[in-house]
PDB file of C-alpha atoms in Angstrom:
ATOM      1  CA  UNK A   1       0.000   0.000   0.000  1.00  0.00           C
ATOM      2  CA  UNK A   2       1.203   3.507  -0.834  1.00  0.00           C
ATOM      3  CA  UNK A   3       1.097   5.905   2.123  1.00  0.00           C
ATOM      4  CA  UNK A   4       1.620   9.639   1.686  1.00  0.00           C
ATOM      5  CA  UNK A   5       1.834  12.439   4.262  1.00  0.00           C
ATOM      6  CA  UNK A   6       1.627  16.062   3.116  1.00  0.00           C
ATOM      7  CA  UNK A   7       2.146  19.293   5.053  1.00  0.00           C
ATOM      8  CA  UNK A   8       1.033  21.993   2.572  1.00  0.00           C
ATOM      9  CA  UNK A   9       2.619  25.427   2.721  1.00  0.00           C
ATOM     10  CA  UNK A  10       3.025  28.343   0.361  1.00  0.00           C
ATOM     11  CA  UNK A  11       6.797  28.442   0.849  1.00  0.00           C
ATOM     12  CA  UNK A  12       7.765  25.067   2.350  1.00  0.00           C
ATOM     13  CA  UNK A  13       5.488  22.160   1.493  1.00  0.00           C
ATOM     14  CA  UNK A  14       6.785  18.835   2.792  1.00  0.00           C
ATOM     15  CA  UNK A  15       5.797  15.432   1.419  1.00  0.00           C
ATOM     16  CA  UNK A  16       6.598  11.940   2.677  1.00  0.00           C
ATOM     17  CA  UNK A  17       5.926   9.247   0.044  1.00  0.00           C
ATOM     18  CA  UNK A  18       6.415   5.722   1.348  1.00  0.00           C
ATOM     19  CA  UNK A  19       9.127   7.120   3.619  1.00  0.00           C
ATOM     20  CA  UNK A  20      10.857   9.216   0.926  1.00  0.00           C
ATOM     21  CA  UNK A  21      10.924  12.907   1.820  1.00  0.00           C
ATOM     22  CA  UNK A  22      10.502  16.013  -0.359  1.00  0.00           C
ATOM     23  CA  UNK A  23      10.546  19.718   0.457  1.00  0.00           C
ATOM     24  CA  UNK A  24       9.239  22.369  -1.943  1.00  0.00           C
ATOM     25  CA  UNK A  25      10.944  25.564  -0.865  1.00  0.00           C
ATOM     26  CA  UNK A  26      12.268  28.806  -2.305  1.00  0.00           C
ATOM     27  CA  UNK A  27      15.900  28.658  -3.351  1.00  0.00           C
ATOM     28  CA  UNK A  28      16.692  31.813  -1.355  1.00  0.00           C
ATOM     29  CA  UNK A  29      15.532  30.071   1.821  1.00  0.00           C
ATOM     30  CA  UNK A  30      17.912  27.154   1.296  1.00  0.00           C
ATOM     31  CA  UNK A  31      20.914  28.617  -0.505  1.00  0.00           C
ATOM     32  CA  UNK A  32      23.162  31.574   0.174  1.00  0.00           C
ATOM     33  CA  UNK A  33      26.262  32.955  -1.511  1.00  0.00           C
ATOM     34  CA  UNK A  34      28.454  30.504   0.417  1.00  0.00           C
ATOM     35  CA  UNK A  35      26.267  27.473  -0.224  1.00  0.00           C
ATOM     36  CA  UNK A  36      23.392  25.737   1.480  1.00  0.00           C
ATOM     37  CA  UNK A  37      22.279  27.129   4.831  1.00  0.00           C
ATOM     38  CA  UNK A  38      22.961  25.058   7.956  1.00  0.00           C
ATOM     39  CA  UNK A  39      19.627  23.359   8.496  1.00  0.00           C
ATOM     40  CA  UNK A  40      18.977  22.606   4.841  1.00  0.00           C
ATOM     41  CA  UNK A  41      22.498  21.260   4.510  1.00  0.00           C
ATOM     42  CA  UNK A  42      22.062  19.121   7.616  1.00  0.00           C
ATOM     43  CA  UNK A  43      18.962  17.481   6.134  1.00  0.00           C
ATOM     44  CA  UNK A  44      20.320  17.342   2.587  1.00  0.00           C
ATOM     45  CA  UNK A  45      21.299  13.680   2.817  1.00  0.00           C
ATOM     46  CA  UNK A  46      17.637  12.662   3.100  1.00  0.00           C
ATOM     47  CA  UNK A  47      15.467  15.510   1.808  1.00  0.00           C
ATOM     48  CA  UNK A  48      14.834  15.908  -1.906  1.00  0.00           C
ATOM     49  CA  UNK A  49      14.615  19.664  -2.436  1.00  0.00           C
ATOM     50  CA  UNK A  50      12.479  21.163  -5.167  1.00  0.00           C
ATOM     51  CA  UNK A  51      12.966  24.888  -5.594  1.00  0.00           C
ATOM     52  CA  UNK A  52       9.796  26.831  -6.282  1.00  0.00           C
ATOM     53  CA  UNK A  53       9.406  30.318  -7.736  1.00  0.00           C
ATOM     54  CA  UNK A  54       6.717  32.964  -7.441  1.00  0.00           C
ATOM     55  CA  UNK A  55       6.157  35.489 -10.191  1.00  0.00           C
ATOM     56  CA  UNK A  56       6.013  39.220  -9.613  1.00  0.00           C
ATOM     57  CA  UNK A  57       2.865  41.213 -10.345  1.00  0.00           C
ATOM     58  CA  UNK A  58       1.833  44.862 -10.469  1.00  0.00           C
ATOM     59  CA  UNK A  59      -1.632  45.009  -8.951  1.00  0.00           C
ATOM     60  CA  UNK A  60      -4.256  43.027  -7.069  1.00  0.00           C
ATOM     61  CA  UNK A  61      -6.304  41.892 -10.073  1.00  0.00           C
ATOM     62  CA  UNK A  62      -3.279  40.727 -12.022  1.00  0.00           C
ATOM     63  CA  UNK A  63      -1.736  39.231  -8.895  1.00  0.00           C
ATOM     64  CA  UNK A  64      -4.650  36.926  -8.146  1.00  0.00           C
ATOM     65  CA  UNK A  65      -4.301  35.250 -11.549  1.00  0.00           C
ATOM     66  CA  UNK A  66      -0.497  35.171 -11.397  1.00  0.00           C
ATOM     67  CA  UNK A  67      -0.628  33.462  -8.002  1.00  0.00           C
ATOM     68  CA  UNK A  68      -3.155  30.935  -9.296  1.00  0.00           C
ATOM     69  CA  UNK A  69      -0.840  30.038 -12.182  1.00  0.00           C
ATOM     70  CA  UNK A  70       2.108  29.656  -9.793  1.00  0.00           C
ATOM     71  CA  UNK A  71       0.076  27.476  -7.434  1.00  0.00           C
ATOM     72  CA  UNK A  72      -1.023  25.347 -10.369  1.00  0.00           C
ATOM     73  CA  UNK A  73       2.577  24.746 -11.427  1.00  0.00           C
ATOM     74  CA  UNK A  74       3.847  23.964  -7.922  1.00  0.00           C
ATOM     75  CA  UNK A  75       1.003  21.608  -7.037  1.00  0.00           C
ATOM     76  CA  UNK A  76       1.460  19.738 -10.296  1.00  0.00           C
ATOM     77  CA  UNK A  77       5.143  19.277  -9.517  1.00  0.00           C
ATOM     78  CA  UNK A  78       4.159  17.796  -6.148  1.00  0.00           C
ATOM     79  CA  UNK A  79       1.685  15.417  -7.758  1.00  0.00           C
ATOM     80  CA  UNK A  80       4.198  14.389 -10.427  1.00  0.00           C
ATOM     81  CA  UNK A  81       6.791  13.546  -7.763  1.00  0.00           C
ATOM     82  CA  UNK A  82       4.222  11.452  -5.922  1.00  0.00           C
ATOM     83  CA  UNK A  83       3.321   9.589  -9.109  1.00  0.00           C
ATOM     84  CA  UNK A  84       6.983   8.739  -9.691  1.00  0.00           C
ATOM     85  CA  UNK A  85       7.447   7.355  -6.175  1.00  0.00           C
ATOM     86  CA  UNK A  86       4.376   5.207  -5.570  1.00  0.00           C
ATOM     87  CA  UNK A  87       4.038   1.559  -6.419  1.00  0.00           C
ATOM     88  CA  UNK A  88       1.664   1.047  -9.363  1.00  0.00           C
ATOM     89  CA  UNK A  89      -1.489  -1.044  -9.018  1.00  0.00           C
ATOM     90  CA  UNK A  90      -1.489  -0.685  -5.230  1.00  0.00           C
ATOM     91  CA  UNK A  91      -3.963   1.155  -3.045  1.00  0.00           C
ATOM     92  CA  UNK A  92      -2.852   4.686  -2.161  1.00  0.00           C
ATOM     93  CA  UNK A  93      -3.902   6.741   0.871  1.00  0.00           C
ATOM     94  CA  UNK A  94      -3.048  10.390   1.442  1.00  0.00           C
ATOM     95  CA  UNK A  95      -3.016  12.163   4.793  1.00  0.00           C
ATOM     96  CA  UNK A  96      -2.834  15.943   4.404  1.00  0.00           C
ATOM     97  CA  UNK A  97      -2.802  18.565   7.145  1.00  0.00           C
ATOM     98  CA  UNK A  98      -5.709  20.987   7.297  1.00  0.00           C
ATOM     99  CA  UNK A  99      -5.590  24.702   7.955  1.00  0.00           C
ATOM    100  CA  UNK A 100      -4.348  26.572  10.993  1.00  0.00           C
ATOM    101  CA  UNK A 101      -6.692  29.481  11.556  1.00  0.00           C
ATOM    102  CA  UNK A 102      -4.027  31.331  13.489  1.00  0.00           C
ATOM    103  CA  UNK A 103      -2.508  32.474  10.207  1.00  0.00           C
ATOM    104  CA  UNK A 104      -3.076  35.970   8.861  1.00  0.00           C
ATOM    105  CA  UNK A 105      -6.204  36.427   6.761  1.00  0.00           C
ATOM    106  CA  UNK A 106      -4.300  37.011   3.540  1.00  0.00           C
ATOM    107  CA  UNK A 107      -1.972  34.064   4.094  1.00  0.00           C
ATOM    108  CA  UNK A 108      -4.882  31.810   5.023  1.00  0.00           C
ATOM    109  CA  UNK A 109      -6.855  32.682   1.886  1.00  0.00           C
ATOM    110  CA  UNK A 110      -3.821  31.978  -0.301  1.00  0.00           C
ATOM    111  CA  UNK A 111      -3.104  28.741   1.561  1.00  0.00           C
ATOM    112  CA  UNK A 112      -6.713  27.613   1.095  1.00  0.00           C
ATOM    113  CA  UNK A 113      -6.401  28.262  -2.646  1.00  0.00           C
ATOM    114  CA  UNK A 114      -3.097  26.394  -2.835  1.00  0.00           C
ATOM    115  CA  UNK A 115      -4.304  23.453  -0.739  1.00  0.00           C
ATOM    116  CA  UNK A 116      -7.592  23.160  -2.596  1.00  0.00           C
ATOM    117  CA  UNK A 117      -5.762  22.931  -5.918  1.00  0.00           C
ATOM    118  CA  UNK A 118      -3.459  20.297  -4.461  1.00  0.00           C
ATOM    119  CA  UNK A 119      -6.301  18.243  -2.992  1.00  0.00           C
ATOM    120  CA  UNK A 120      -8.233  18.319  -6.272  1.00  0.00           C
ATOM    121  CA  UNK A 121      -5.209  17.116  -8.224  1.00  0.00           C
ATOM    122  CA  UNK A 122      -4.548  14.380  -5.679  1.00  0.00           C
ATOM    123  CA  UNK A 123      -8.193  13.353  -5.956  1.00  0.00           C
ATOM    124  CA  UNK A 124      -8.172  13.345  -9.773  1.00  0.00           C
ATOM    125  CA  UNK A 125      -4.688  11.996 -10.457  1.00  0.00           C
ATOM    126  CA  UNK A 126      -3.630   9.898  -7.460  1.00  0.00           C
ATOM    127  CA  UNK A 127      -6.409   8.607  -5.198  1.00  0.00           C
ATOM    128  CA  UNK A 128      -9.787   9.414  -3.725  1.00  0.00           C
ATOM    129  CA  UNK A 129      -8.651   8.061  -0.344  1.00  0.00           C
ATOM    130  CA  UNK A 130      -7.659  11.394   1.196  1.00  0.00           C
ATOM    131  CA  UNK A 131      -7.742  12.163   4.916  1.00  0.00           C
ATOM    132  CA  UNK A 132      -7.642  15.820   5.944  1.00  0.00           C
ATOM    133  CA  UNK A 133      -6.105  15.933   9.426  1.00  0.00           C
ATOM    134  CA  UNK A 134      -6.564  19.042  11.568  1.00  0.00           C
ATOM    135  CA  UNK A 135      -3.451  20.523  13.231  1.00  0.00           C
ATOM    136  CA  UNK A 136      -4.876  19.704  16.678  1.00  0.00           C
ATOM    137  CA  UNK A 137      -5.492  16.084  15.686  1.00  0.00           C
ATOM    138  CA  UNK A 138      -1.953  15.762  14.339  1.00  0.00           C
ATOM    139  CA  UNK A 139      -0.571  17.046  17.650  1.00  0.00           C
ATOM    140  CA  UNK A 140      -2.535  14.447  19.599  1.00  0.00           C
ATOM    141  CA  UNK A 141      -1.716  11.624  17.201  1.00  0.00           C
ATOM    142  CA  UNK A 142       1.999  12.430  17.382  1.00  0.00           C
ATOM    143  CA  UNK A 143       1.723  12.044  21.147  1.00  0.00           C
ATOM    144  CA  UNK A 144      -0.177   8.750  20.838  1.00  0.00           C
ATOM    145  CA  UNK A 145       2.477   7.492  18.440  1.00  0.00           C
ATOM    146  CA  UNK A 146       5.162   7.523  21.112  1.00  0.00           C
ATOM    147  CA  UNK A 147       3.757   7.837  24.619  1.00  0.00           C
ATOM    148  CA  UNK A 148       1.431   5.472  26.545  1.00  0.00           C
ATOM    149  CA  UNK A 149      -2.015   6.552  27.660  1.00  0.00           C
ATOM    150  CA  UNK A 150      -2.854   7.368  31.272  1.00  0.00           C
ATOM    151  CA  UNK A 151      -6.245   6.661  32.828  1.00  0.00           C
ATOM    152  CA  UNK A 152      -7.291   9.888  34.580  1.00  0.00           C
ATOM    153  CA  UNK A 153     -10.922   8.913  35.061  1.00  0.00           C
ATOM    154  CA  UNK A 154     -12.341   8.710  38.587  1.00  0.00           C
ATOM    155  CA  UNK A 155     -15.411   6.547  38.052  1.00  0.00           C
ATOM    156  CA  UNK A 156     -15.179   5.706  34.369  1.00  0.00           C
ATOM    157  CA  UNK A 157     -12.035   5.121  32.301  1.00  0.00           C
ATOM    158  CA  UNK A 158     -10.762   8.346  30.720  1.00  0.00           C
ATOM    159  CA  UNK A 159      -7.538   8.159  28.763  1.00  0.00           C
ATOM    160  CA  UNK A 160      -5.059  10.986  28.422  1.00  0.00           C
ATOM    161  CA  UNK A 161      -1.792  11.117  26.524  1.00  0.00           C
ATOM    162  CA  UNK A 162       1.221  13.089  27.739  1.00  0.00           C
ATOM    163  CA  UNK A 163       4.908  13.100  26.881  1.00  0.00           C
ATOM    164  CA  UNK A 164       7.773  12.505  29.289  1.00  0.00           C
ATOM    165  CA  UNK A 165       7.668  16.163  30.364  1.00  0.00           C
ATOM    166  CA  UNK A 166       3.995  15.966  31.295  1.00  0.00           C
ATOM    167  CA  UNK A 167       2.778  17.981  28.296  1.00  0.00           C
ATOM    168  CA  UNK A 168      -0.585  16.783  26.971  1.00  0.00           C
ATOM    169  CA  UNK A 169      -0.743  15.839  23.287  1.00  0.00           C
ATOM    170  CA  UNK A 170      -3.344  18.495  22.564  1.00  0.00           C
ATOM    171  CA  UNK A 171      -0.885  21.165  23.702  1.00  0.00           C
ATOM    172  CA  UNK A 172       2.088  19.946  21.671  1.00  0.00           C
ATOM    173  CA  UNK A 173       4.190  22.494  19.796  1.00  0.00           C
ATOM    174  CA  UNK A 174       6.585  21.696  16.949  1.00  0.00           C
ATOM    175  CA  UNK A 175       9.222  20.971  19.598  1.00  0.00           C
ATOM    176  CA  UNK A 176       7.138  18.275  21.314  1.00  0.00           C
ATOM    177  CA  UNK A 177       6.221  16.790  17.941  1.00  0.00           C
ATOM    178  CA  UNK A 178       9.907  16.569  17.096  1.00  0.00           C
ATOM    179  CA  UNK A 179      10.583  14.938  20.456  1.00  0.00           C
ATOM    180  CA  UNK A 180       7.857  12.375  19.721  1.00  0.00           C
ATOM    181  CA  UNK A 181       9.947  11.215  16.775  1.00  0.00           C
ATOM    182  CA  UNK A 182      13.239  11.308  18.663  1.00  0.00           C
ATOM    183  CA  UNK A 183      11.954   9.560  21.804  1.00  0.00           C
ATOM    184  CA  UNK A 184      10.134   6.781  19.970  1.00  0.00           C
ATOM    185  CA  UNK A 185      12.230   3.649  20.365  1.00  0.00           C
ATOM    186  CA  UNK A 186      10.273   1.792  17.677  1.00  0.00           C
ATOM    187  CA  UNK A 187      11.029   4.278  14.897  1.00  0.00           C
ATOM    188  CA  UNK A 188      14.200   3.221  13.098  1.00  0.00           C
ATOM    189  CA  UNK A 189      13.611   4.398   9.535  1.00  0.00           C
ATOM    190  CA  UNK A 190      15.987   6.849   7.869  1.00  0.00           C
ATOM    191  CA  UNK A 191      14.219  10.084   8.875  1.00  0.00           C
ATOM    192  CA  UNK A 192      13.709   9.057  12.502  1.00  0.00           C
ATOM    193  CA  UNK A 193      17.320   7.920  12.839  1.00  0.00           C
ATOM    194  CA  UNK A 194      18.502  11.174  11.305  1.00  0.00           C
ATOM    195  CA  UNK A 195      16.452  13.288  13.730  1.00  0.00           C
ATOM    196  CA  UNK A 196      17.810  11.280  16.637  1.00  0.00           C
ATOM    197  CA  UNK A 197      21.379  11.742  15.391  1.00  0.00           C
ATOM    198  CA  UNK A 198      21.020  15.574  15.259  1.00  0.00           C
ATOM    199  CA  UNK A 199      18.901  15.876  18.408  1.00  0.00           C
ATOM    200  CA  UNK A 200      21.249  18.372  20.042  1.00  0.00           C
ATOM    201  CA  UNK A 201      21.168  20.715  17.061  1.00  0.00           C
ATOM    202  CA  UNK A 202      17.413  20.443  16.546  1.00  0.00           C
ATOM    203  CA  UNK A 203      16.443  21.089  20.137  1.00  0.00           C
ATOM    204  CA  UNK A 204      19.140  23.651  20.886  1.00  0.00           C
ATOM    205  CA  UNK A 205      17.198  26.664  19.630  1.00  0.00           C
ATOM    206  CA  UNK A 206      13.907  28.289  20.578  1.00  0.00           C
ATOM    207  CA  UNK A 207      12.011  26.602  17.744  1.00  0.00           C
ATOM    208  CA  UNK A 208      12.387  23.747  15.286  1.00  0.00           C
ATOM    209  CA  UNK A 209      13.965  25.187  12.108  1.00  0.00           C
ATOM    210  CA  UNK A 210      12.859  24.669   8.532  1.00  0.00           C
ATOM    211  CA  UNK A 211      12.911  22.304   6.739  1.00  0.00           C
ATOM    212  CA  UNK A 212      12.670  20.042   9.808  1.00  0.00           C
ATOM    213  CA  UNK A 213       9.521  21.730  11.093  1.00  0.00           C
ATOM    214  CA  UNK A 214       7.589  20.914   7.914  1.00  0.00           C
ATOM    215  CA  UNK A 215       9.201  17.575   7.118  1.00  0.00           C
ATOM    216  CA  UNK A 216       8.420  16.354  10.638  1.00  0.00           C
ATOM    217  CA  UNK A 217       4.746  17.163  10.086  1.00  0.00           C
ATOM    218  CA  UNK A 218       4.670  15.288   6.774  1.00  0.00           C
ATOM    219  CA  UNK A 219       6.503  12.362   8.361  1.00  0.00           C
ATOM    220  CA  UNK A 220       4.080  12.236  11.299  1.00  0.00           C
ATOM    221  CA  UNK A 221       1.131  12.336   8.886  1.00  0.00           C
ATOM    222  CA  UNK A 222       2.732   9.425   7.057  1.00  0.00           C
ATOM    223  CA  UNK A 223       3.263   7.538  10.332  1.00  0.00           C
ATOM    224  CA  UNK A 224      -0.354   8.242  11.307  1.00  0.00           C
ATOM    225  CA  UNK A 225      -1.391   6.211   8.268  1.00  0.00           C
ATOM    226  CA  UNK A 226       1.333   3.603   8.772  1.00  0.00           C
ATOM    227  CA  UNK A 227       0.312   2.862  12.353  1.00  0.00           C
ATOM    228  CA  UNK A 228      -3.370   2.786  11.390  1.00  0.00           C
ATOM    229  CA  UNK A 229      -2.872   0.017   8.848  1.00  0.00           C
TER     230      UNK A 229
END
């Protein structure tokens, strides 16, 4: 069975296809005059980078069409990469993250347009088995992936999931989601082993850097399907 996890983003979409990882990012975010930036270079051994471009436009009316054309090109590149990395004649399931309503209005509208195009192409060209996972659900499922449940019910069983620091799955940030990969003793695939090997670098800052932030989400969406099968 083909399993695909997708974290859609206007500037850093991440895709995990049967364990193979892609990141669709702007070249300026990954490369500088002296070469690839630290975090992108650190992940370069496993992440297949696809550099995306956005066209310039003069006004709102022209810009809305220009953006649509750019989104169409980028989403088709994503779908084409998926097609090339799935096993033919096998069932395919896609798990794609839904929208975070904490984004700015303009960004959210553009992300909805981008994601809708991507979902439609996935539906038409790849599979109709598509699960849209909310950000809050992904947080909880990443906790369930690694940490055992605790019965907090007094009269009736009531299960709760928390990590080793006592943080409930529903309150996970990108840091806790990264830790769920690192602290899972059963995960020994290439991406999990890589994250564990660079644990000190990843967790040394205030937040999880790109592309790890997005790739982790796509990987966890992939593992959500993997563990469900």
